[in-house]
């Protein structure tokens, strides 16, 4: 079902400092910050040769990562994103296997303009999983 690792998302308490660290200390190609109000986050993408790192910072009052940062003040790995060919087919297979899809189960448009779904971390070794149709 899953293909490439699309990105690893890291929640960060200071987006500018994190972007600067990846750009200046690690020498990575780093995007400008992008506000995603419908997801309650501001993102910076670190483009690596084989995958991306998505630096996430809360945007607005109801950010889904605010609680995570409250529990992990220094930041931390928030989710992994795997690519799938067809998100509707993947969703059906996951539900048939008893996995839980978060929200109302309808794919939303993610940070890259593609449909995404999130899967319950308790079903996947304590790791929040995002699947993205590519
Ligand atoms: Co993501």
PDB file of C-alpha atoms and ligand atoms in Angstrom:
ATOM      1  CA  UNK A   1       0.000   0.000   0.000  1.00  0.00           C
ATOM      2  CA  UNK A   2       2.556   2.588   1.067  1.00  0.00           C
ATOM      3  CA  UNK A   3       5.360   3.857  -1.097  1.00  0.00           C
ATOM      4  CA  UNK A   4       7.986   6.470  -0.360  1.00  0.00           C
ATOM      5  CA  UNK A   5       8.416   8.342   2.888  1.00  0.00           C
ATOM      6  CA  UNK A   6       7.103  11.753   1.820  1.00  0.00           C
ATOM      7  CA  UNK A   7       8.138  13.657   4.931  1.00  0.00           C
ATOM      8  CA  UNK A   8       8.873  13.570   8.633  1.00  0.00           C
ATOM      9  CA  UNK A   9       7.078  16.347  10.535  1.00  0.00           C
ATOM     10  CA  UNK A  10       8.715  17.935  13.568  1.00  0.00           C
ATOM     11  CA  UNK A  11       6.772  20.281  15.839  1.00  0.00           C
ATOM     12  CA  UNK A  12       9.001  23.182  16.851  1.00  0.00           C
ATOM     13  CA  UNK A  13       8.564  25.913  19.479  1.00  0.00           C
ATOM     14  CA  UNK A  14      10.438  28.507  17.378  1.00  0.00           C
ATOM     15  CA  UNK A  15       9.988  28.189  13.619  1.00  0.00           C
ATOM     16  CA  UNK A  16      12.535  30.867  12.666  1.00  0.00           C
ATOM     17  CA  UNK A  17      15.199  29.323  14.863  1.00  0.00           C
ATOM     18  CA  UNK A  18      14.494  25.830  13.526  1.00  0.00           C
ATOM     19  CA  UNK A  19      14.561  26.989   9.886  1.00  0.00           C
ATOM     20  CA  UNK A  20      17.797  28.869  10.502  1.00  0.00           C
ATOM     21  CA  UNK A  21      19.362  25.827  12.147  1.00  0.00           C
ATOM     22  CA  UNK A  22      18.537  23.552   9.208  1.00  0.00           C
ATOM     23  CA  UNK A  23      19.700  26.193   6.699  1.00  0.00           C
ATOM     24  CA  UNK A  24      22.829  27.491   8.413  1.00  0.00           C
ATOM     25  CA  UNK A  25      24.125  24.621  10.524  1.00  0.00           C
ATOM     26  CA  UNK A  26      22.956  21.620   8.483  1.00  0.00           C
ATOM     27  CA  UNK A  27      23.264  23.357   5.106  1.00  0.00           C
ATOM     28  CA  UNK A  28      19.857  22.186   3.884  1.00  0.00           C
ATOM     29  CA  UNK A  29      17.548  23.777   1.322  1.00  0.00           C
ATOM     30  CA  UNK A  30      14.801  25.406   3.412  1.00  0.00           C
ATOM     31  CA  UNK A  31      11.545  26.975   2.162  1.00  0.00           C
ATOM     32  CA  UNK A  32       9.921  30.189   3.320  1.00  0.00           C
ATOM     33  CA  UNK A  33       7.228  29.762   6.039  1.00  0.00           C
ATOM     34  CA  UNK A  34       3.790  28.833   4.697  1.00  0.00           C
ATOM     35  CA  UNK A  35       0.617  29.476   6.728  1.00  0.00           C
ATOM     36  CA  UNK A  36      -2.007  26.734   6.475  1.00  0.00           C
ATOM     37  CA  UNK A  37      -4.965  28.185   8.421  1.00  0.00           C
ATOM     38  CA  UNK A  38      -7.239  25.211   7.662  1.00  0.00           C
ATOM     39  CA  UNK A  39      -4.678  22.919   9.330  1.00  0.00           C
ATOM     40  CA  UNK A  40      -3.808  25.335  12.157  1.00  0.00           C
ATOM     41  CA  UNK A  41      -0.090  25.280  11.389  1.00  0.00           C
ATOM     42  CA  UNK A  42       2.681  27.274   9.800  1.00  0.00           C
ATOM     43  CA  UNK A  43       5.131  25.035   7.958  1.00  0.00           C
ATOM     44  CA  UNK A  44       8.669  25.271   6.686  1.00  0.00           C
ATOM     45  CA  UNK A  45       9.873  22.540   4.358  1.00  0.00           C
ATOM     46  CA  UNK A  46      13.411  21.243   4.442  1.00  0.00           C
ATOM     47  CA  UNK A  47      14.073  19.602   1.089  1.00  0.00           C
ATOM     48  CA  UNK A  48      16.475  16.685   1.355  1.00  0.00           C
ATOM     49  CA  UNK A  49      17.610  14.563  -1.602  1.00  0.00           C
ATOM     50  CA  UNK A  50      15.417  11.605  -0.610  1.00  0.00           C
ATOM     51  CA  UNK A  51      12.603  13.112   1.472  1.00  0.00           C
ATOM     52  CA  UNK A  52      11.422  16.252   3.210  1.00  0.00           C
ATOM     53  CA  UNK A  53      11.341  17.458   6.793  1.00  0.00           C
ATOM     54  CA  UNK A  54       8.251  19.489   7.655  1.00  0.00           C
ATOM     55  CA  UNK A  55       8.826  21.922  10.518  1.00  0.00           C
ATOM     56  CA  UNK A  56       5.465  22.683  12.154  1.00  0.00           C
ATOM     57  CA  UNK A  57       4.472  25.555  14.385  1.00  0.00           C
ATOM     58  CA  UNK A  58       0.975  26.281  15.776  1.00  0.00           C
ATOM     59  CA  UNK A  59      -1.157  28.837  13.919  1.00  0.00           C
ATOM     60  CA  UNK A  60      -4.295  30.198  15.581  1.00  0.00           C
ATOM     61  CA  UNK A  61      -6.127  29.274  18.766  1.00  0.00           C
ATOM     62  CA  UNK A  62      -7.161  25.728  17.876  1.00  0.00           C
ATOM     63  CA  UNK A  63      -3.974  24.345  16.412  1.00  0.00           C
ATOM     64  CA  UNK A  64      -3.860  20.527  16.494  1.00  0.00           C
ATOM     65  CA  UNK A  65      -0.178  20.703  17.501  1.00  0.00           C
ATOM     66  CA  UNK A  66      -0.589  23.116  20.416  1.00  0.00           C
ATOM     67  CA  UNK A  67      -1.217  20.243  22.837  1.00  0.00           C
ATOM     68  CA  UNK A  68       1.763  18.320  21.485  1.00  0.00           C
ATOM     69  CA  UNK A  69       4.069  21.301  22.080  1.00  0.00           C
ATOM     70  CA  UNK A  70       2.586  21.807  25.535  1.00  0.00           C
ATOM     71  CA  UNK A  71       3.663  18.228  26.359  1.00  0.00           C
ATOM     72  CA  UNK A  72       6.958  18.492  24.446  1.00  0.00           C
ATOM     73  CA  UNK A  73       8.214  22.005  25.115  1.00  0.00           C
ATOM     74  CA  UNK A  74      11.470  21.489  23.206  1.00  0.00           C
ATOM     75  CA  UNK A  75       9.597  20.119  20.172  1.00  0.00           C
ATOM     76  CA  UNK A  76       9.696  16.608  18.760  1.00  0.00           C
ATOM     77  CA  UNK A  77       8.777  14.275  15.921  1.00  0.00           C
ATOM     78  CA  UNK A  78       5.037  14.720  15.325  1.00  0.00           C
ATOM     79  CA  UNK A  79       4.179  12.433  12.409  1.00  0.00           C
ATOM     80  CA  UNK A  80       5.476  10.459   9.447  1.00  0.00           C
ATOM     81  CA  UNK A  81       3.920  10.766   6.001  1.00  0.00           C
ATOM     82  CA  UNK A  82       3.841   7.853   3.578  1.00  0.00           C
ATOM     83  CA  UNK A  83       2.819   8.119  -0.052  1.00  0.00           C
ATOM     84  CA  UNK A  84      -0.041   6.078  -1.485  1.00  0.00           C
ATOM     85  CA  UNK A  85      -1.260   5.794  -5.090  1.00  0.00           C
ATOM     86  CA  UNK A  86      -4.952   6.106  -4.266  1.00  0.00           C
ATOM     87  CA  UNK A  87      -6.124   7.487  -0.953  1.00  0.00           C
ATOM     88  CA  UNK A  88      -9.701   6.167  -1.265  1.00  0.00           C
ATOM     89  CA  UNK A  89      -8.473   2.610  -1.844  1.00  0.00           C
ATOM     90  CA  UNK A  90      -5.929   2.912   0.964  1.00  0.00           C
ATOM     91  CA  UNK A  91      -8.624   4.224   3.322  1.00  0.00           C
ATOM     92  CA  UNK A  92     -10.943   1.298   2.537  1.00  0.00           C
ATOM     93  CA  UNK A  93      -8.162  -1.242   3.112  1.00  0.00           C
ATOM     94  CA  UNK A  94      -7.134   0.405   6.382  1.00  0.00           C
ATOM     95  CA  UNK A  95     -10.708   0.517   7.702  1.00  0.00           C
ATOM     96  CA  UNK A  96     -11.249  -3.121   6.716  1.00  0.00           C
ATOM     97  CA  UNK A  97      -8.123  -3.958   8.733  1.00  0.00           C
ATOM     98  CA  UNK A  98      -9.605  -2.231  11.782  1.00  0.00           C
ATOM     99  CA  UNK A  99      -7.355   0.820  11.660  1.00  0.00           C
ATOM    100  CA  UNK A 100      -8.821   4.146  12.730  1.00  0.00           C
ATOM    101  CA  UNK A 101      -8.809   7.161  10.435  1.00  0.00           C
ATOM    102  CA  UNK A 102      -8.859  10.469  12.306  1.00  0.00           C
ATOM    103  CA  UNK A 103     -11.492  13.162  11.830  1.00  0.00           C
ATOM    104  CA  UNK A 104     -14.560  12.374   9.752  1.00  0.00           C
ATOM    105  CA  UNK A 105     -12.542  10.097   7.464  1.00  0.00           C
ATOM    106  CA  UNK A 106     -12.764  12.435   4.503  1.00  0.00           C
ATOM    107  CA  UNK A 107      -9.389  13.212   2.907  1.00  0.00           C
ATOM    108  CA  UNK A 108      -8.331  16.845   3.264  1.00  0.00           C
ATOM    109  CA  UNK A 109      -5.970  18.814   1.082  1.00  0.00           C
ATOM    110  CA  UNK A 110      -2.585  18.802   2.791  1.00  0.00           C
ATOM    111  CA  UNK A 111       0.435  21.066   2.717  1.00  0.00           C
ATOM    112  CA  UNK A 112       1.424  19.960  -0.796  1.00  0.00           C
ATOM    113  CA  UNK A 113      -1.999  20.430  -2.380  1.00  0.00           C
ATOM    114  CA  UNK A 114      -2.675  16.665  -2.333  1.00  0.00           C
ATOM    115  CA  UNK A 115      -5.333  14.704  -0.387  1.00  0.00           C
ATOM    116  CA  UNK A 116      -4.201  13.428   3.002  1.00  0.00           C
ATOM    117  CA  UNK A 117      -5.571  11.365   5.891  1.00  0.00           C
ATOM    118  CA  UNK A 118      -4.227  10.810   9.391  1.00  0.00           C
ATOM    119  CA  UNK A 119      -4.267   7.422  11.146  1.00  0.00           C
ATOM    120  CA  UNK A 120      -4.636   6.870  14.877  1.00  0.00           C
ATOM    121  CA  UNK A 121      -1.249   6.656  16.633  1.00  0.00           C
ATOM    122  CA  UNK A 122      -2.518   3.926  18.972  1.00  0.00           C
ATOM    123  CA  UNK A 123      -2.971   1.691  15.911  1.00  0.00           C
ATOM    124  CA  UNK A 124       0.584   2.318  14.660  1.00  0.00           C
ATOM    125  CA  UNK A 125       3.139   1.776  17.432  1.00  0.00           C
ATOM    126  CA  UNK A 126       2.424   5.127  19.027  1.00  0.00           C
ATOM    127  CA  UNK A 127       3.218   7.071  15.865  1.00  0.00           C
ATOM    128  CA  UNK A 128       0.849   9.442  14.119  1.00  0.00           C
ATOM    129  CA  UNK A 129       0.777   8.429  10.447  1.00  0.00           C
ATOM    130  CA  UNK A 130      -0.247  10.647   7.541  1.00  0.00           C
ATOM    131  CA  UNK A 131      -0.933   9.134   4.141  1.00  0.00           C
ATOM    132  CA  UNK A 132      -0.790  11.326   1.070  1.00  0.00           C
ATOM    133  CA  UNK A 133      -1.969  10.546  -2.427  1.00  0.00           C
ATOM    134  CA  UNK A 134       0.733  11.357  -4.965  1.00  0.00           C
TER     135      UNK A 134
HETATM  136 CO1  LIG B   1       2.535  16.102   7.227  1.00  0.00          CO
END
